[in-house]
Amino acid sequence: MCASGKYSSRGPALIPRMKTRHRIYYITLFSVVLLGLIATGMFQFWPHSIESTADWTLDKRSVHDAPLVRLPVSSPIPERGDLSCRMHTCFDVYRCGYNPKNRIKVYIYPLQRFVDEVGVPISSTGLSREYNDLLSAISDSDFYTDDVTRACLFVPSIDVLNQNSLRIRETAQALAMLPRWDKGMNHLLFNMLPGGPPDYNTALDVPRDRALLAGGGFSTWTYRQGYDVSIPVYSPLSADVELPERQPGPRRYFILSSQTAIHREYRAELERLKEENGEALLLLDKCSNLSQGAASARKRCYKGQVYDYPQILQESSFCVVLRGARLGQAALSDVLQAGCVPVILADSYILPFSEVLDWKRASVVIPEEKLSEMYTILKSIPHRQVEEMQRQARWFWEAYFSSMKAIGLTTLQIINDRIYPYASRTYEQWNNPPVVKWSSVNSPLFLPLIPPRAPGFTAVVLTYDRIESLFRVITEISKVPSLAKLLVVWNNQNKSPPEESLWPKIAVPLKVVRTKENKLSNRFFPYDEIETEAVLAIDDDIIMLTSDELQFGYEVWREFPDRLVGYPGRLHLWDHEMGKWKYESEWTNEVSMVLTGAAFYHKYFNYLYTYKMPGDIKSWVDAHMNCEDIAMNFLVANITGKAPIKVTPRKKFKCPECTAIDGLSLDQTHMVERSECINKFASVFGTMPLKVVEHRADPVLYKDDFPEKLKSFPNIGSL
Amino acid sequence: MQAKKRYLLVSVGAGLVFLVYLWGLHIGEFQQQPYQYHQQEYQYYHHSQDLYQPRPQLHPRLHHQHTSPRERRAICDNIYKNRRCRMETCFDFSRCQSGFRVYIYPPQRGDEISESYQKILSVIEESRFHTTDPSRACLFVLAVDTLDRDQLSAQYIQNVRSRIQNLPTWNDGRNHLIFNLYSGTWPDYTEDLGFEVGQAMLAKASVDVVNFRPNFDISIPLFSKDHPLKGGGKGYLTLNDVPPSRKYLLVFKGKRYLTGIGSETRNALYHIHNGEDIILLTTCKHGKDWEKHKDSRCDRDNEEYAKYDYQELLHNSTFCLVPRGRRLGSFRFLEALQAACIPVLLSNGWELPFSEVIDWRKAAIIGDERLLLQVPSITRSVDRGRILALRQQTQFLWDAYFSSVAKIVLTTLEIIQDRVHSHVSRNQLMWNSLPGGLYVLPEFSTDPAVFPFYYAALGKLPSQQFTAVIHMVTPLQSQVCPVVKLIIAVARSKFCAQIVVLWNCDKPLPPRNKWPSTSVPLTVIEGQTKTMSSRFFPHDVILTDAILSLDEDSVLSTNEVDFAFIVWQSFPERIVGYPARSHYWDSSRSRWAYTSKWTNDYSMVLTGAAFYHRYYHYLYTYYVPASLLTMVDRMANCEDILMNFLVSAVTKQPPIKVTQKKQYKETMMTQGSKASRWADPDHFAQRQTCMNAFSHWLGFMPLVHSQMRLDPVLFRDQVSILRKKYRDIERL
């Protein structure tokens, strides 16, 4: 803007000496130029100002623009960190409040340059690129708030990632000068390289009152469990080098050591291991013939032979990560990135994010003393497990190590989980790589319970207007000993159900629910009237099932309460010609679905069907007036990972799927429609969840040469 | 003209200035960028590389200051003692090289040992870790009762300090484990035990996180003296009701202390009590002089308190409040867990029981005493699916780790063992999902994928092949004897990877050419001991997940083998087999009885012809106490019953019987192969004895009945036999 300023100051000096004609010309020219300037200026700055209204960016608060703050010598120094601090003693939880999103709000202090009395900055680096990335990531996340009064957590803009570049006393004074410091309450500091020579403390030496520390390299004595967060030491190679993910499997080397600053005692120990085991071990060191600098960080040597680092890490199954003077090593990040299983030898080291990550699935931790036994220990791990660990290691890097953003947001998520523990991420969410998340199932009914027989089951009959058939079904079902209640879902809005006196008299309560719309999904609505765990869905024309068969079905359901237990079975097949799924109702040796025209299931699935059915499946079913049973089979198989159970031999069902009209052509369109359903549902679920089995359940003594009257369920399979 | 020239000049000048301005803007942008590049020089890791190779010109002395790792460890060992103990500084790993063995000091005459401590000691004595030789021990347990260290308690033992100091192997507590339930006393309830713990590990209830030495001490739950030794009460959850048809949302009934430590939270509970679905009752009545401190609400509270029954509340509520008392933990925690009443913990700073391995967020709501007023909205916001999962997890944890003193003590020991052999230890998945850490032996593998329990959780499938293991006790007589037929039939299965013959016969091994030639490899292993239990030895040659265990006289067709294996793949954690047996409670003799009659249900599948996971071989050999194995070997009987007990104890499920009953066992017997143990009249009586011995060992009867068997889908259906895949199964 200084250009326009200069211009306008010159303008008035010229104008008085000119004629009006000229003056008009100059005024017009001047205004045109001015307009042009304003327009370009606007164009230049407009988009920036939109972005930066809410966001914390370096552009806006670059180091040079940041206000200078001079620290008086006498300004207060915070106390050293209190080892007994925990969330309930040193953290003000009232600032976080109860909110429906269960998300903490994080405030970042504006950038300031702190200097001491004589003008020397408190840090030799100012704001490092890494810390800037971290702050930008937080400001772009939904944790961020620019309203200091709403914040639960405060992050100073003072970079303490590397203690070596700090003047400790002055940094501490600077922290204490922060406007909301308040004894460090709810403040979060990020530090990756703590301590300094000669004793290399395992936590940041800067006195910091009660501030939380996200530190890389905690030992068990400095780490305040449940308060501090152990973070990785970020490796700059993560951003610089792209290592494509390699298929897990055996590698050229068995063990690789690539760290350069290994204590000579350890190196001697490693050399000894190499002598014993030869080629399986590769022991690299820094290259003596290369000049120092950036290039040397990317090379490693063994007896004059040069290897590219970190690429060489991908050539080994296990990679040694030994402690240095510090416990936390950036090499861990490189090793994980390469999909090499880290062998961690750092006694008392708190592994990064160990509060949530299960390191036993991705690494091998060996006490330093047992370095000499490393080879034998690693050899005892089976190949399959090594492959699993390689995959897991790579996933940890991708999700939690790969960038300052990943590190920062993981830290905040961990703190968030502590403040809202009832809404925290689960072990599976933290530890399962995407491929496992996709293929694994955690059944909602995982406890192996065989529910008691006594509560019985509720039969839910969906009906429209076939009263005669309905009454027959009711009479038949009422003979089943374990029937607890009968619920008729009256799906016909144009006609009232028959008068109460006309209904068959049965021993158990009979309830009729009238629906608002004639929809198939009404069958699976979680009616309050259903009080038992077991539900028997049954069509109003299924009269051929005997009481023994139904009772037996209920007994089988009790043994498998997390499955659909039904009578007519169906199968899905892959049609190679058409390249899509096909529905099969013929006599097959396999079953992957049971029809819900007669099936027992847990009432929780009603709730899932009504409220948690993925995509538009529910509306598709209602629109097509078909396939509600296939949808239910998909839902249950997807969430439990288990096949349904078909009970008792096949009977001559009056083809329960094809309703009133018979005929081959209708049958065929029906099959086409059902096949379409399968394809549609498989695409919504993104996978084919149905499981194929070759068994059905029969009573133990079915068809055995044994007196019928002594059998529990004699009347099974009669046609 | 001049004017025109001037106009032109000025216009051009203006244009130029404009261009310069635009250029200036761009320069500005460029100038910002170098600043960023500039930053790279200051990368924070700048000095991180030179760790042990210090720059000599700057720190000439550093080399000396940097002691060798061994010396550094020695220094650590000296500094980090007592309150700052960790495994690496206060535990002598070298004592454990020959295995994890626990030694109990012999009791002295006149020792008063409380009932609870007696239970703890007897559990250790019966466990597979126990040793009577102190020189082989990795861990030492005191004979003197340290459970109650409340000086005002009647159980308090006075001379513990001197008793401990006089132990010859005390060694400042190194490798010692001390159990404690109560410590400190009124008014401040510090965690002081009244003697120096030194470097001994504490297994302690109600520990505060600040006093807790992470990965060294163990937090155990507070249990009452009535807590059963073994077996233990079942969880109350029998139905997975969704939404839980429980009357109350949140309940609590307990004492209120009015003043002193831990009184604030309970004093404030009335704020969220609503008398409808949140019932929080307190009484001021406790001790002799409660009326001195009585406040204005006491009378009303006491009145309300009397109206409700504690058990009734516990059984009819979805959530149970577990606030701290004088100490951090309370009995209420285990009671709520057993009742499937999701604990809502209000006990700031409590290191939860076995928190080193148990993920409590899956089974409890961890609240904050400061946020008492949020508790109602938090509990209401938990959705149905989560409640369902939380309640099931309470039951799993209760049954796996807490329902008996044995489970609590064994969990404590297993946690320590996992630390001692850290590279052969269980991961969090193993501890926090069924069947729980005690049944999962990491010595078998640390990889969850090779156990039968985690296929679904890991998205994996069991391997598609099986190994047939044939147990032979009679010599190979001819080419037509049943075992030859059996080998041929099994080898014909397309899922068969190999056949292993366990030669447990006293006769010498027949030459190679006597065995039938098969398309799959046939391995003959001659048992060293030739005992009954050795048929379940986890031989290294068995590589497949599935094992088909066979007696030499079993009669099976290839079809039957194929079908049973396909079924097993759906139930890899269970035993899937052919002949089944049942058990029942013989009330006239009040003991368990065994039956081989035709019944409508079964609870065991004979391992003479059954598929199961190879892990069960390992569990059978290393989990079952030696005394039971010797009993089985001595009688040469019951090994199949024991296997069924074991698998059902692990899975809580019945085995699975496939296909119709055949009469082969019975026919074999009448054919009179004299060696057949089935012909022995004592055989049956022994099996009754076994049932009772095994259930006594477990402390409960694990067997579960099933009323169904699995047949091929088209079994006996009226459709052409050509359509059927398993035709042989139709023929008897």
mmCIF file of C-alpha atoms in Angstrom, chain A residues 124-305:
data_model
loop_
_atom_site.group_PDB
_atom_site.id
_atom_site.type_symbol
_atom_site.label_atom_id
_atom_site.label_comp_id
_atom_site.label_asym_id
_atom_site.label_seq_id
_atom_site.Cartn_x
_atom_site.Cartn_y
_atom_site.Cartn_z
ATOM 1 C CA SER A 124 18.138 -19.655 18.867
ATOM 2 C CA THR A 125 15.622 -20.877 16.336
ATOM 3 C CA GLY A 126 12.535 -18.831 16.977
ATOM 4 C CA LEU A 127 9.659 -20.738 15.542
ATOM 5 C CA SER A 128 10.774 -23.910 13.820
ATOM 6 C CA ARG A 129 9.078 -25.135 10.708
ATOM 7 C CA GLU A 130 7.915 -28.230 12.593
ATOM 8 C CA TYR A 131 6.264 -26.285 15.361
ATOM 9 C CA ASN A 132 4.670 -24.029 12.808
ATOM 10 C CA ASP A 133 3.248 -27.085 11.017
ATOM 11 C CA LEU A 134 1.943 -28.364 14.304
ATOM 12 C CA LEU A 135 0.214 -25.099 15.187
ATOM 13 C CA SER A 136 -1.264 -24.782 11.703
ATOM 14 C CA ALA A 137 -2.603 -28.332 11.921
ATOM 15 C CA ILE A 138 -4.300 -27.580 15.226
ATOM 16 C CA SER A 139 -5.745 -24.366 13.888
ATOM 17 C CA ASP A 140 -7.168 -26.197 10.872
ATOM 18 C CA SER A 141 -8.711 -28.909 13.022
ATOM 19 C CA ASP A 142 -12.075 -28.828 14.719
ATOM 20 C CA PHE A 143 -10.347 -28.619 18.085
ATOM 21 C CA TYR A 144 -9.409 -25.027 17.394
ATOM 22 C CA THR A 145 -11.112 -22.011 18.829
ATOM 23 C CA ASP A 146 -10.057 -18.392 18.540
ATOM 24 C CA ASP A 147 -12.158 -17.495 21.547
ATOM 25 C CA VAL A 148 -9.870 -17.594 24.529
ATOM 26 C CA THR A 149 -12.776 -17.635 26.967
ATOM 27 C CA ARG A 150 -14.207 -20.844 25.516
ATOM 28 C CA ALA A 151 -10.910 -22.679 25.398
ATOM 29 C CA CYS A 152 -10.263 -25.796 27.442
ATOM 30 C CA LEU A 153 -6.657 -26.225 26.440
ATOM 31 C CA PHE A 154 -4.052 -23.569 25.653
ATOM 32 C CA VAL A 155 -1.106 -24.045 23.353
ATOM 33 C CA PRO A 156 1.630 -21.415 23.583
ATOM 34 C CA SER A 157 3.286 -20.255 20.384
ATOM 35 C CA ILE A 158 6.636 -20.601 22.094
ATOM 36 C CA ASP A 159 8.536 -23.392 20.390
ATOM 37 C CA VAL A 160 10.075 -25.772 22.914
ATOM 38 C CA LEU A 161 10.398 -28.792 20.610
ATOM 39 C CA ASN A 162 14.151 -28.854 21.000
ATOM 40 C CA GLN A 163 15.500 -27.988 24.402
ATOM 41 C CA ASN A 164 18.998 -27.467 23.006
ATOM 42 C CA SER A 165 17.957 -24.331 21.199
ATOM 43 C CA LEU A 166 16.347 -22.788 24.273
ATOM 44 C CA ARG A 167 17.534 -20.562 27.054
ATOM 45 C CA ILE A 168 15.804 -22.366 29.830
ATOM 46 C CA ARG A 169 15.324 -19.632 32.403
ATOM 47 C CA GLU A 170 14.118 -17.090 29.873
ATOM 48 C CA THR A 171 11.766 -19.538 28.178
ATOM 49 C CA ALA A 172 10.224 -20.290 31.533
ATOM 50 C CA GLN A 173 9.794 -16.581 32.172
ATOM 51 C CA ALA A 174 8.181 -16.179 28.790
ATOM 52 C CA LEU A 175 5.716 -18.962 29.569
ATOM 53 C CA ALA A 176 4.798 -17.310 32.826
ATOM 54 C CA MET A 177 4.096 -14.082 30.973
ATOM 55 C CA LEU A 178 1.359 -15.649 28.888
ATOM 56 C CA PRO A 179 -1.898 -13.906 29.737
ATOM 57 C CA ARG A 180 -3.790 -17.057 30.720
ATOM 58 C CA TRP A 181 -0.859 -18.963 32.194
ATOM 59 C CA ASP A 182 -2.433 -19.280 35.665
ATOM 60 C CA LYS A 183 0.198 -21.653 37.045
ATOM 61 C CA GLY A 184 0.278 -23.515 33.751
ATOM 62 C CA MET A 185 -3.218 -24.821 34.242
ATOM 63 C CA ASN A 186 -4.600 -26.437 31.065
ATOM 64 C CA HIS A 187 -1.508 -25.493 29.071
ATOM 65 C CA LEU A 188 0.024 -27.983 26.695
ATOM 66 C CA LEU A 189 3.698 -27.903 25.710
ATOM 67 C CA PHE A 190 5.177 -29.987 22.910
ATOM 68 C CA ASN A 191 8.747 -31.129 23.324
ATOM 69 C CA MET A 192 10.560 -33.772 21.324
ATOM 70 C CA LEU A 193 14.161 -33.429 22.355
ATOM 71 C CA PRO A 194 14.311 -33.007 26.125
ATOM 72 C CA GLY A 195 17.349 -32.609 28.307
ATOM 73 C CA GLY A 196 20.844 -31.656 27.371
ATOM 74 C CA PRO A 197 24.381 -32.694 28.084
ATOM 75 C CA PRO A 198 25.724 -34.115 30.223
ATOM 76 C CA ASP A 199 22.870 -35.959 31.908
ATOM 77 C CA TYR A 200 20.102 -35.650 29.337
ATOM 78 C CA ASN A 201 16.976 -35.462 31.437
ATOM 79 C CA THR A 202 14.063 -37.376 30.042
ATOM 80 C CA ALA A 203 11.627 -34.499 30.324
ATOM 81 C CA LEU A 204 11.875 -30.862 29.329
ATOM 82 C CA ASP A 205 14.009 -28.951 31.825
ATOM 83 C CA VAL A 206 12.064 -25.707 31.423
ATOM 84 C CA PRO A 207 10.157 -25.040 34.649
ATOM 85 C CA ARG A 208 6.509 -25.140 33.652
ATOM 86 C CA ASP A 209 4.249 -25.249 36.706
ATOM 87 C CA ARG A 210 1.300 -27.498 36.054
ATOM 88 C CA ALA A 211 1.452 -27.499 32.278
ATOM 89 C CA LEU A 212 0.826 -30.779 30.500
ATOM 90 C CA LEU A 213 3.806 -32.014 28.604
ATOM 91 C CA ALA A 214 3.632 -33.847 25.319
ATOM 92 C CA GLY A 215 7.142 -35.156 25.348
ATOM 93 C CA GLY A 216 9.198 -37.430 23.160
ATOM 94 C CA GLY A 217 11.535 -39.481 25.293
ATOM 95 C CA PHE A 218 9.866 -39.815 28.655
ATOM 96 C CA SER A 219 11.214 -42.377 31.035
ATOM 97 C CA THR A 220 8.943 -44.098 33.475
ATOM 98 C CA TRP A 221 10.213 -41.775 36.225
ATOM 99 C CA THR A 222 9.361 -38.515 34.565
ATOM 100 C CA TYR A 223 6.171 -39.563 32.831
ATOM 101 C CA ARG A 224 3.051 -38.703 34.760
ATOM 102 C CA GLN A 225 0.760 -41.466 33.626
ATOM 103 C CA GLY A 226 -2.641 -40.226 32.593
ATOM 104 C CA TYR A 227 -1.407 -36.626 32.542
ATOM 105 C CA ASP A 228 1.518 -36.253 30.189
ATOM 106 C CA VAL A 229 1.403 -37.618 26.678
ATOM 107 C CA SER A 230 4.319 -39.537 25.264
ATOM 108 C CA ILE A 231 4.821 -38.500 21.657
ATOM 109 C CA PRO A 232 7.212 -39.688 18.946
ATOM 110 C CA VAL A 233 10.343 -37.835 17.944
ATOM 111 C CA TYR A 234 9.407 -36.587 14.517
ATOM 112 C CA SER A 235 11.728 -37.608 11.749
ATOM 113 C CA PRO A 236 12.171 -34.991 9.010
ATOM 114 C CA LEU A 237 12.689 -37.852 6.571
ATOM 115 C CA SER A 238 8.984 -38.604 6.903
ATOM 116 C CA ALA A 239 8.230 -35.612 4.734
ATOM 117 C CA ASP A 240 11.327 -35.728 2.542
ATOM 118 C CA VAL A 241 11.418 -39.360 1.536
ATOM 119 C CA GLU A 242 8.604 -41.314 0.100
ATOM 120 C CA LEU A 243 8.826 -44.993 0.873
ATOM 121 C CA PRO A 244 6.099 -46.931 -0.920
ATOM 122 C CA GLU A 245 4.444 -49.525 1.265
ATOM 123 C CA ARG A 246 5.973 -52.944 0.714
ATOM 124 C CA GLN A 247 4.168 -56.211 0.912
ATOM 125 C CA PRO A 248 4.914 -57.789 4.265
ATOM 126 C CA GLY A 249 7.106 -60.835 4.001
ATOM 127 C CA PRO A 250 10.633 -62.059 4.417
ATOM 128 C CA ARG A 251 13.328 -59.517 3.628
ATOM 129 C CA ARG A 252 16.934 -59.698 2.552
ATOM 130 C CA TYR A 253 18.289 -59.052 6.024
ATOM 131 C CA PHE A 254 16.916 -60.330 9.256
ATOM 132 C CA ILE A 255 18.183 -57.605 11.574
ATOM 133 C CA LEU A 256 19.399 -54.183 10.593
ATOM 134 C CA SER A 257 21.027 -51.552 12.715
ATOM 135 C CA SER A 258 21.216 -48.180 11.026
ATOM 136 C CA GLN A 259 21.690 -45.711 13.854
ATOM 137 C CA THR A 260 24.927 -43.779 13.725
ATOM 138 C CA ALA A 261 25.432 -42.651 17.268
ATOM 139 C CA ILE A 262 25.431 -45.966 19.048
ATOM 140 C CA HIS A 263 27.545 -46.249 22.134
ATOM 141 C CA ARG A 264 30.675 -48.255 21.426
ATOM 142 C CA GLU A 265 29.774 -50.890 23.986
ATOM 143 C CA TYR A 266 26.538 -51.556 22.168
ATOM 144 C CA ARG A 267 28.262 -51.466 18.837
ATOM 145 C CA ALA A 268 30.720 -54.049 20.069
ATOM 146 C CA GLU A 269 27.810 -56.176 21.221
ATOM 147 C CA LEU A 270 26.169 -55.849 17.821
ATOM 148 C CA GLU A 271 29.433 -56.711 16.083
ATOM 149 C CA ARG A 272 29.605 -59.840 18.170
ATOM 150 C CA LEU A 273 26.075 -60.771 17.116
ATOM 151 C CA LYS A 274 27.042 -60.206 13.513
ATOM 152 C CA GLU A 275 30.032 -62.470 13.835
ATOM 153 C CA GLU A 276 27.821 -65.217 15.168
ATOM 154 C CA ASN A 277 25.022 -64.894 12.665
ATOM 155 C CA GLY A 278 26.717 -63.518 9.578
ATOM 156 C CA GLU A 279 24.731 -62.239 6.628
ATOM 157 C CA ALA A 280 21.421 -62.116 8.461
ATOM 158 C CA LEU A 281 22.610 -58.994 10.233
ATOM 159 C CA LEU A 282 23.506 -55.721 8.604
ATOM 160 C CA LEU A 283 25.328 -53.246 10.785
ATOM 161 C CA LEU A 284 25.519 -49.787 9.317
ATOM 162 C CA ASP A 285 27.307 -46.709 10.485
ATOM 163 C CA LYS A 286 27.799 -43.233 9.121
ATOM 164 C CA CYS A 287 30.048 -42.868 6.142
ATOM 165 C CA SER A 288 33.457 -41.594 7.038
ATOM 166 C CA ASN A 289 34.421 -40.518 3.550
ATOM 167 C CA LEU A 290 31.376 -38.330 2.961
ATOM 168 C CA SER A 291 31.390 -34.720 3.984
ATOM 169 C CA GLN A 292 29.040 -33.640 6.747
ATOM 170 C CA GLY A 293 25.741 -32.104 5.742
ATOM 171 C CA ALA A 294 22.326 -32.969 4.565
ATOM 172 C CA ALA A 295 23.607 -35.616 2.162
ATOM 173 C CA SER A 296 25.307 -37.621 4.886
ATOM 174 C CA ALA A 297 22.043 -38.004 6.763
ATOM 175 C CA ARG A 298 20.740 -40.002 3.811
ATOM 176 C CA LYS A 299 23.668 -42.419 3.500
ATOM 177 C CA ARG A 300 24.898 -45.251 5.637
ATOM 178 C CA CYS A 301 27.995 -47.356 5.198
ATOM 179 C CA TYR A 302 29.290 -50.764 6.012
ATOM 180 C CA LYS A 303 32.977 -51.403 5.317
ATOM 181 C CA GLY A 304 33.095 -48.820 2.580
ATOM 182 C CA GLN A 305 29.901 -49.966 0.957
#
